[in-house]
mmCIF file of C-alpha atoms and ligand atoms in Angstrom:
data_model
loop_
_atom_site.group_PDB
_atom_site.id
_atom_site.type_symbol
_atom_site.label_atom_id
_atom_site.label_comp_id
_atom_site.label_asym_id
_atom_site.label_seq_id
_atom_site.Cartn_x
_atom_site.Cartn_y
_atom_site.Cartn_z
ATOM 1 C CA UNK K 1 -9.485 -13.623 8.150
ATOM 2 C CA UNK K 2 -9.310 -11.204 5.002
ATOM 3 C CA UNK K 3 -7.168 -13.896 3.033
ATOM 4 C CA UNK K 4 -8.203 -14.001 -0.597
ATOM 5 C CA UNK K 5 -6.312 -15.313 -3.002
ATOM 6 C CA UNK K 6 -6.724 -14.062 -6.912
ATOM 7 C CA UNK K 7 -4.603 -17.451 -8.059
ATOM 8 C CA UNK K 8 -6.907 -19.879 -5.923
ATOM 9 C CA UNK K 9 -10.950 -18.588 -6.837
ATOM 10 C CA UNK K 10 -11.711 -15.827 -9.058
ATOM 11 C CA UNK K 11 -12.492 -12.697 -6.393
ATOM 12 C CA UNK K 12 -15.788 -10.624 -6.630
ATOM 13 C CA UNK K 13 -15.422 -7.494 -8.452
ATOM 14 C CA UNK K 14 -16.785 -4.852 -6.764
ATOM 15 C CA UNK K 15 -17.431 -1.338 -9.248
ATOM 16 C CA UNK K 16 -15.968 0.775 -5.909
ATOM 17 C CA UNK K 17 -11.955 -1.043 -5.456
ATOM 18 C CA UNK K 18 -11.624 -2.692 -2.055
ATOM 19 C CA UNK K 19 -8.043 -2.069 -1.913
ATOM 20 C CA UNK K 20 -6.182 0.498 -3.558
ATOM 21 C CA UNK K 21 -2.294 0.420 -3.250
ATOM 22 C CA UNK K 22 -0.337 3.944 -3.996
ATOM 23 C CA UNK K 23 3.297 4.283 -5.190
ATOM 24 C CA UNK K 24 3.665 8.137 -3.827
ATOM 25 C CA UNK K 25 6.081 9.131 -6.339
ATOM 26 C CA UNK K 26 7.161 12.423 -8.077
ATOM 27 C CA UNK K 27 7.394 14.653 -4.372
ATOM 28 C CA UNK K 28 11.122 15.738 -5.153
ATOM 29 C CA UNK K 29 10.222 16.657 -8.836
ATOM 30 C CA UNK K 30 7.476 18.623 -8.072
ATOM 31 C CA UNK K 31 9.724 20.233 -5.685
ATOM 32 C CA UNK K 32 12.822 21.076 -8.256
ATOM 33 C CA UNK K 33 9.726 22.281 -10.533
ATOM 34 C CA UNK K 34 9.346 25.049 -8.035
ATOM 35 C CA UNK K 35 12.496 25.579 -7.080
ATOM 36 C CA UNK K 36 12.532 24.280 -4.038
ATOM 37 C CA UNK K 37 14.285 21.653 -2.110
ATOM 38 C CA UNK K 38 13.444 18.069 -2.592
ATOM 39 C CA UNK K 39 12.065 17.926 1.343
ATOM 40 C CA UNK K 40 9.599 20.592 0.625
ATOM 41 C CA UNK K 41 7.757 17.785 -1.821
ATOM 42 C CA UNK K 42 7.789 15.681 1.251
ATOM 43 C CA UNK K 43 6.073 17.597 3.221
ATOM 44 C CA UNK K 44 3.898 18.946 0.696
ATOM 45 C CA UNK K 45 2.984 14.983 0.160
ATOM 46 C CA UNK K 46 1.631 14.459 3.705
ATOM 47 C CA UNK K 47 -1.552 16.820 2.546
ATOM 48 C CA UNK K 48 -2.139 14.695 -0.659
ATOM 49 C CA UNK K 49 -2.178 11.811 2.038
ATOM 50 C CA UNK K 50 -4.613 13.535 3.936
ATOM 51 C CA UNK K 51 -7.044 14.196 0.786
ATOM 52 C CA UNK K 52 -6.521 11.155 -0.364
ATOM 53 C CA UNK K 53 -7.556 8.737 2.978
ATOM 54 C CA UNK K 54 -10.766 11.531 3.262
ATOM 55 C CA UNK K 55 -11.395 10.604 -0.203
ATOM 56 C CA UNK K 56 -11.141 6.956 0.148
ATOM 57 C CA UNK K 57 -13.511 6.762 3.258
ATOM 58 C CA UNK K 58 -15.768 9.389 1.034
ATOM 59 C CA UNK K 59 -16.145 6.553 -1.743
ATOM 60 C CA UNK K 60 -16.408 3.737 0.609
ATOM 61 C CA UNK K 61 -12.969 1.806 -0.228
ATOM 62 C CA UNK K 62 -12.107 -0.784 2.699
ATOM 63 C CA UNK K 63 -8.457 -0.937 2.412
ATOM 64 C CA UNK K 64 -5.665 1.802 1.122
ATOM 65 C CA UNK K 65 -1.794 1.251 1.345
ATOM 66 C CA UNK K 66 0.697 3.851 1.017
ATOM 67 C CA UNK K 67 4.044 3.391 -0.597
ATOM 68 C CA UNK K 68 6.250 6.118 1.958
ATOM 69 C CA UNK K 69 9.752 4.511 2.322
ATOM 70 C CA UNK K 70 11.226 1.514 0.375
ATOM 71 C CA UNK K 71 14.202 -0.719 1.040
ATOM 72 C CA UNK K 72 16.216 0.971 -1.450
ATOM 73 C CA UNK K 73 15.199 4.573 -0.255
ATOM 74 C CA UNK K 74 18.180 4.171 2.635
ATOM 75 C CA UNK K 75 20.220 4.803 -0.894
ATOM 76 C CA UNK K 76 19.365 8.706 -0.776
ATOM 77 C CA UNK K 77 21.475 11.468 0.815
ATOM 78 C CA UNK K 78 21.173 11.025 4.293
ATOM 79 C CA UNK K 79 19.678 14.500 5.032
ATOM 80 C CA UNK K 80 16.874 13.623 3.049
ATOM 81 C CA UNK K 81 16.680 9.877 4.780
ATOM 82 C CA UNK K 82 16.450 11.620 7.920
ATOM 83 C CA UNK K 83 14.044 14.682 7.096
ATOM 84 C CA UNK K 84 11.592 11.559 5.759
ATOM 85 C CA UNK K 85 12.158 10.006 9.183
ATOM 86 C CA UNK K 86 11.133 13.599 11.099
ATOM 87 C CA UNK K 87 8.093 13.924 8.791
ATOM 88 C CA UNK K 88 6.764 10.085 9.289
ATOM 89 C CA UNK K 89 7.368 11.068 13.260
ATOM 90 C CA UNK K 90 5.548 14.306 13.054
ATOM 91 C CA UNK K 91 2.580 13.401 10.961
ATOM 92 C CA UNK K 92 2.030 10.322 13.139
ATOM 93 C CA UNK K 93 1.941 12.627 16.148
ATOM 94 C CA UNK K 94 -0.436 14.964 14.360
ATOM 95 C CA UNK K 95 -2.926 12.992 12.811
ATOM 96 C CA UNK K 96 -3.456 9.992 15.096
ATOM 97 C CA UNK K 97 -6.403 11.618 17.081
ATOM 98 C CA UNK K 98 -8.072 12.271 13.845
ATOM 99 C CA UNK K 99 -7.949 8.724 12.326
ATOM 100 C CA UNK K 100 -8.633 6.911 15.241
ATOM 101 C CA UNK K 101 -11.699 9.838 15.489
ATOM 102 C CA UNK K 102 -12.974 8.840 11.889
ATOM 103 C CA UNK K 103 -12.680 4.993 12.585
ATOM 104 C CA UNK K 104 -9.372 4.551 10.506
ATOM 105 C CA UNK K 105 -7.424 1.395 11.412
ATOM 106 C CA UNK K 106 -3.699 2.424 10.710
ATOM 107 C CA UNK K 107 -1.083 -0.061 9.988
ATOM 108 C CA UNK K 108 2.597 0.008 8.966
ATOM 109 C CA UNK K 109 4.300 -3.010 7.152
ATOM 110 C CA UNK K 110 8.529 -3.415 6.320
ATOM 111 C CA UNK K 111 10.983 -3.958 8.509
ATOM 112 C CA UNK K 112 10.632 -1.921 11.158
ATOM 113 C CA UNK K 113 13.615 -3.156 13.365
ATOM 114 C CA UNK K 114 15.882 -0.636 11.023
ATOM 115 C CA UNK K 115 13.618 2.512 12.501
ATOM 116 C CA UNK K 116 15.013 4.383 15.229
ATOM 117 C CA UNK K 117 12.872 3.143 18.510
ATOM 118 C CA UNK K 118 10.958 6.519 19.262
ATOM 119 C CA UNK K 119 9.379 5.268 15.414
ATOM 120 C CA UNK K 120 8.465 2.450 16.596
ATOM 121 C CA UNK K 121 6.886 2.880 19.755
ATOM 122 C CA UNK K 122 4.772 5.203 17.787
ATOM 123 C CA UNK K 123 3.712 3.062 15.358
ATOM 124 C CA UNK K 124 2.720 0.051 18.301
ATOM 125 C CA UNK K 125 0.541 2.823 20.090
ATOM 126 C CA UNK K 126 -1.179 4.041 16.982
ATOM 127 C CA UNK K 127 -1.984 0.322 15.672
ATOM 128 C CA UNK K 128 -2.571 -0.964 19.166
ATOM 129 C CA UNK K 129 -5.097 2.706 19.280
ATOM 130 C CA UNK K 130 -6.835 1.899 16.136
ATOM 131 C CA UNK K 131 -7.189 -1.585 16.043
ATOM 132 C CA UNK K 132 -10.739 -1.831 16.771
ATOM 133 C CA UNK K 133 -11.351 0.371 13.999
ATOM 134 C CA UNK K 134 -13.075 -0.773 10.796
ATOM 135 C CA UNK K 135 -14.435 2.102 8.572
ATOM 136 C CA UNK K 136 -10.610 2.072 6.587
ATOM 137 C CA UNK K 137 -7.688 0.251 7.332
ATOM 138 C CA UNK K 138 -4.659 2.567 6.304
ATOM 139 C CA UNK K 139 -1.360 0.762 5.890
ATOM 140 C CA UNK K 140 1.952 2.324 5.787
ATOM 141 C CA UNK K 141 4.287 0.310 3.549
ATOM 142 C CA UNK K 142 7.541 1.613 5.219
ATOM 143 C CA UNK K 143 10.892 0.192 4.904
ATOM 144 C CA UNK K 144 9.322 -2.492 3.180
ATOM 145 C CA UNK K 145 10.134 -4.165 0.050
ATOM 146 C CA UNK K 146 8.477 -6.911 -1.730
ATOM 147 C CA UNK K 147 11.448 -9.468 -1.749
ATOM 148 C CA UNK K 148 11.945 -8.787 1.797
ATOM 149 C CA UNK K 149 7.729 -9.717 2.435
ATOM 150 C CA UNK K 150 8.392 -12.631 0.527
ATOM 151 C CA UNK K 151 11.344 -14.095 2.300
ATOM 152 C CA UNK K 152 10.090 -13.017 5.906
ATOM 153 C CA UNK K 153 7.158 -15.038 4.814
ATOM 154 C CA UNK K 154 9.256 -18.105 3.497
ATOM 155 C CA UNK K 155 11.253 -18.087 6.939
ATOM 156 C CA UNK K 156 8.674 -17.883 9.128
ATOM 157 C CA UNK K 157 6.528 -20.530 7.635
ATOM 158 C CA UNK K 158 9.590 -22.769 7.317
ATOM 159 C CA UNK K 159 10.260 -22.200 11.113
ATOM 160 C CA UNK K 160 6.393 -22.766 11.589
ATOM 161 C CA UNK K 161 6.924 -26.514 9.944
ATOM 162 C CA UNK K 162 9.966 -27.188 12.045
ATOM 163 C CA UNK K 163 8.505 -26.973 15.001
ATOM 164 C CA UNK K 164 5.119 -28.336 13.942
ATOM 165 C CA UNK K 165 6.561 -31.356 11.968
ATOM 166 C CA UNK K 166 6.101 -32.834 9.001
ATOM 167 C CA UNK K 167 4.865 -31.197 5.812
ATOM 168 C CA UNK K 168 2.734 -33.652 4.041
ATOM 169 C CA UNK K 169 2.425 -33.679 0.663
ATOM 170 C CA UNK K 170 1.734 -30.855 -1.254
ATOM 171 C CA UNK K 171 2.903 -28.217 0.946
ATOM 172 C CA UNK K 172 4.044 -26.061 1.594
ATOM 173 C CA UNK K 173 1.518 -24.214 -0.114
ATOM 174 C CA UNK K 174 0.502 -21.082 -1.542
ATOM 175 C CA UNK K 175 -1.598 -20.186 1.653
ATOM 176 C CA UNK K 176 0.540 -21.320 4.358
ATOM 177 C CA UNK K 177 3.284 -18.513 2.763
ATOM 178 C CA UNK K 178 0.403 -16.023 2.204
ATOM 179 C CA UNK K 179 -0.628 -16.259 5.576
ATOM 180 C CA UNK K 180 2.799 -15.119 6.641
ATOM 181 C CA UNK K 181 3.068 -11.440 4.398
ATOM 182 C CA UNK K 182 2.752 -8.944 6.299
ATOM 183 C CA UNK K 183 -0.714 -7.662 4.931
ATOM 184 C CA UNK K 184 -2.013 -11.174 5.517
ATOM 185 C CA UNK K 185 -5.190 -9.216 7.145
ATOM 186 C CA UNK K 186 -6.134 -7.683 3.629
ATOM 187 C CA UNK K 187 -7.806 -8.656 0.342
ATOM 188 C CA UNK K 188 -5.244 -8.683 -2.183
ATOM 189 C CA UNK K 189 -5.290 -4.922 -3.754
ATOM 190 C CA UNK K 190 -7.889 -4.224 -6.448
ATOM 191 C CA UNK K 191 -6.163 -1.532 -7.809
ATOM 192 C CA UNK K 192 -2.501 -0.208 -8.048
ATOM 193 C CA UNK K 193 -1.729 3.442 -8.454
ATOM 194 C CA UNK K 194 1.705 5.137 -8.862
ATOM 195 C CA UNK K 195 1.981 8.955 -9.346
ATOM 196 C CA UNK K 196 4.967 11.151 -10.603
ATOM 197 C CA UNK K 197 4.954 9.212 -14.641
ATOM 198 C CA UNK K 198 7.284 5.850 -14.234
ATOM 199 C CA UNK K 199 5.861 3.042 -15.243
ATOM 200 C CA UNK K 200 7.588 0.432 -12.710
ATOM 201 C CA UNK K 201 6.525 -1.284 -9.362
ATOM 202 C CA UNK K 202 10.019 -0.217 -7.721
ATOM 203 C CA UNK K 203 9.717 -3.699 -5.073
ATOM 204 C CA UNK K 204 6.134 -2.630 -3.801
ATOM 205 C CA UNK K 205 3.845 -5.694 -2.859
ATOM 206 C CA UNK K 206 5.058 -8.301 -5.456
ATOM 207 C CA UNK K 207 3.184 -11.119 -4.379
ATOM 208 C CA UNK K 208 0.095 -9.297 -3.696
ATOM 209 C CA UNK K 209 -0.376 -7.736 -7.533
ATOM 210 C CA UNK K 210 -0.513 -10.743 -9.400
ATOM 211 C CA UNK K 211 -4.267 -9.686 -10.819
ATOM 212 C CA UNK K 212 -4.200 -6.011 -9.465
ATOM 213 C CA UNK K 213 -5.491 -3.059 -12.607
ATOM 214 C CA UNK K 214 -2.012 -1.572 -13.076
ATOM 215 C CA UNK K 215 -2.993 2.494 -13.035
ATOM 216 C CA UNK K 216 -0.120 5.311 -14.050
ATOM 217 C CA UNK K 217 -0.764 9.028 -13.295
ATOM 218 C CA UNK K 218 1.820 11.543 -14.939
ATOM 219 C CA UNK K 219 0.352 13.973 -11.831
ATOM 220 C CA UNK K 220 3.114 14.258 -9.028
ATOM 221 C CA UNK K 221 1.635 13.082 -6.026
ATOM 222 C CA UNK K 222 2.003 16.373 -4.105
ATOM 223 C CA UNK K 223 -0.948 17.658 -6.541
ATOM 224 C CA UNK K 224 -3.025 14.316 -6.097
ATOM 225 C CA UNK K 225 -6.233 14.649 -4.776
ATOM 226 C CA UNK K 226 -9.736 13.601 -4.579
ATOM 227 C CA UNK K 227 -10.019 14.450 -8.280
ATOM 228 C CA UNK K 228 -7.392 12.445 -9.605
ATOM 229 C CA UNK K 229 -8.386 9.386 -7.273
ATOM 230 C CA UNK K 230 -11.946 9.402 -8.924
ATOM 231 C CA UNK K 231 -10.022 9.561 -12.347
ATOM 232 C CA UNK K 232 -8.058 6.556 -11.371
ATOM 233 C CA UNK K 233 -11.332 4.645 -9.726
ATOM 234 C CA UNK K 234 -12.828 5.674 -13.112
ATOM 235 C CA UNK K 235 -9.630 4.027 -15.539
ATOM 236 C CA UNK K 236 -10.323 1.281 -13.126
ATOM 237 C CA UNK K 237 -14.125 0.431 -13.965
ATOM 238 C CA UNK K 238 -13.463 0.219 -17.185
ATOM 239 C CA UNK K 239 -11.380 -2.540 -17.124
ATOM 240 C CA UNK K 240 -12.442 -6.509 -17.673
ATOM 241 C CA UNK K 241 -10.673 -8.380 -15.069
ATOM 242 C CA UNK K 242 -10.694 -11.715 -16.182
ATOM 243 C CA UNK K 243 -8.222 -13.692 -13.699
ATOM 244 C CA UNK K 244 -7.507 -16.040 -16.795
ATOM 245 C CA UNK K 245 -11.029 -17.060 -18.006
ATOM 246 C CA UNK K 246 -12.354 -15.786 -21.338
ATOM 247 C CA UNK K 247 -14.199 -12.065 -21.771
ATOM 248 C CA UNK K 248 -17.071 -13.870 -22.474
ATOM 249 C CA UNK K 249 -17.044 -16.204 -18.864
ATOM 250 C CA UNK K 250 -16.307 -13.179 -17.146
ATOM 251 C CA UNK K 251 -19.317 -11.498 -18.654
ATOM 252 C CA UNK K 252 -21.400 -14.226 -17.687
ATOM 253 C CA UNK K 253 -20.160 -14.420 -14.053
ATOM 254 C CA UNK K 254 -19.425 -10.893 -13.421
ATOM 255 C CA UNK K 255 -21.489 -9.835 -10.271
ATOM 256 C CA UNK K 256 -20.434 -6.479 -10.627
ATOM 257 C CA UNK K 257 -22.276 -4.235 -7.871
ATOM 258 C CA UNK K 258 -22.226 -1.241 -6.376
HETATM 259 C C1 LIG Z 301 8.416 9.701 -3.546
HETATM 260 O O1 LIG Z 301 8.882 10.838 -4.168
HETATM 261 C C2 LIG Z 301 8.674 9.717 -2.055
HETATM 262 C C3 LIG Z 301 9.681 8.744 -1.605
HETATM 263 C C4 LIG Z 301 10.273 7.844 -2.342
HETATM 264 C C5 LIG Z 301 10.032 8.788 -0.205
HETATM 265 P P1 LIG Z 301 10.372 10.930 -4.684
HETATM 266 O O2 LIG Z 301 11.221 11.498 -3.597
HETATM 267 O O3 LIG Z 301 10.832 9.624 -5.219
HETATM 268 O O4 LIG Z 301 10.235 11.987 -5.848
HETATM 269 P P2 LIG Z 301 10.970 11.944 -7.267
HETATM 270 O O5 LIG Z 301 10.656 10.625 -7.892
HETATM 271 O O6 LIG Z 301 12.436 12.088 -6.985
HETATM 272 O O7 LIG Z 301 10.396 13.086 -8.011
HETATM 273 C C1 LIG Z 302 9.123 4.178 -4.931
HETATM 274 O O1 LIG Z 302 9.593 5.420 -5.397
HETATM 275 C C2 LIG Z 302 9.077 4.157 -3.441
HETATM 276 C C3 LIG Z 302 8.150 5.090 -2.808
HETATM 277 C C4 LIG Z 302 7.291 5.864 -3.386
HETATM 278 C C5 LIG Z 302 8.216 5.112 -1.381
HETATM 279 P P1 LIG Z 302 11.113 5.638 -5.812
HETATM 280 O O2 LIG Z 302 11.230 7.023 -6.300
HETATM 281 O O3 LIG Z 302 12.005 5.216 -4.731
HETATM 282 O O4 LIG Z 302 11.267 4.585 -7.015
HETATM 283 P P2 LIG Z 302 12.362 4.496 -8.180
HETATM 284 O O5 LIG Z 302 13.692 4.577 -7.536
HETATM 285 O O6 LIG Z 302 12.136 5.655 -9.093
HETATM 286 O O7 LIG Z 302 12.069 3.195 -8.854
HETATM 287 MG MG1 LIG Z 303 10.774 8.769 -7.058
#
């Protein structure tokens, strides 16, 4: 069980992040840039995703999530809805062999029951495939929101008491809800990423960044690469994370390694 909670014990800091967590923003801009339609930044964001899990197994992080599709994305034209929809298809077709070759555990998280079934049935082969793999475990946040984790969470644990019993006192608590996100297998994300210049979290894993290093990249993600993930990793080991003691605690305890 990966559970680790920042709130309950103060984690280990590690210099390399365990768990980096990408907002993939900025593909349509870098499209209009060029003058070309909003889809071609789509597609020209699958090979940043490529460099990007390369580079992550390259510098030994354990975990990487992938911001592709939020609740609110069903809000765009539906051309480009369903171009997305083609492209998450095709490039799960197209790379599976290859992550399941380098030992990549893939995952996808949201709420999958609003996919189109051919979707899904890819996604249960290419999890059930890869599930024995443990160099990098790749998650897909798609059709997910953070509210929606939250509240899956909160019904499922509350449907979880009702047919175990009683609570007793003191629950339920913050690990018997944690246990029910859906990246309940994963440390809680080290560091937090989002290309393409806004500064928001746009409903990504709200629970899950309550100590995460907050990292903003003006660089659309179609141009992000191993380059700009070292600059990030870099931003990142420069920071104190304290979890609420004092600098000079932290000092004390940190058991920074590499
Ligand atoms: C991120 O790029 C990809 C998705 C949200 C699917 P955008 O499509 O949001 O690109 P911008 O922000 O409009 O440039
Ligand atoms: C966030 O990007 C979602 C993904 C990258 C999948 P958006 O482009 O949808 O976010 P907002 O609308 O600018 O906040
Ligand atoms: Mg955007």
């Amino acid at each position: 069980m990966a559970y680790s909670s920042s709130t309950l014990a103060v984690p280990e800091t590690l210099a390399v992040p365990r768990h980096i967590a990408i907002v993939m923003d900025g593909n349509g801009r870098w499209a209009t840039r060029r003058k070309l339609p909003r889809v071609a930044g789509h597609a020209r964001g699958v090979e940043a995703v490529r460099s990007t899990v390369e580079a992550c197994m390259r510098r030994g992080v354990e975990y990487l999530t992938l911001f592709a599709f939020s609740s609110e994305n069903w809000r765009r034209p539906g051309e480009e809805v369903s171009f997305l929809m083609k492209l998450f298809i095709s490039a799960l077709e197209r790379e599976i062999d290859k992550l399941d070759g380098n030992g990549i555990r893939l995952r996808v998280i949201g709420a999958l029951e609003a996919f189109d079934p051919r979707i899904r049935e890819l996604v249960q082969e290419a999890e059930a495939r890869t599930a024995g793999n443990t160099r990098l475990t790749l998650t897909i946040a798609a059709n997910y929101g953070g509210r929606w984790d939250i509240l899956q969470a909160a019904r499922r644990m509350a449907l979880e008491a009702g047919t175990q019993g009683l609570l007793i006192e003191g629950e339920p608590n913050e690990e018997m809800l944690a246990r029910h996100l859906s990246m309940a297998y994963a440390p809680e994300p080290d560091l937090f990423v989002r290309t393409g210049g806004e500064q928001r979290i746009s409903n990504f894993l709200l629970w899950q960044l309550a100590y995460t290093e907050l990292y903003f990249t003006d660089t659309y993600w179609p141009d992000f690469d191993a380059a700009a993930l070292d600059e990030a990793i870099a931003s990142y080991q420069l920071r104190e994370r304290r979890f609420g003691r004092t600098s000079a605690q932290t000092k004390k305890n940190s058991g920074k390694t590499r």
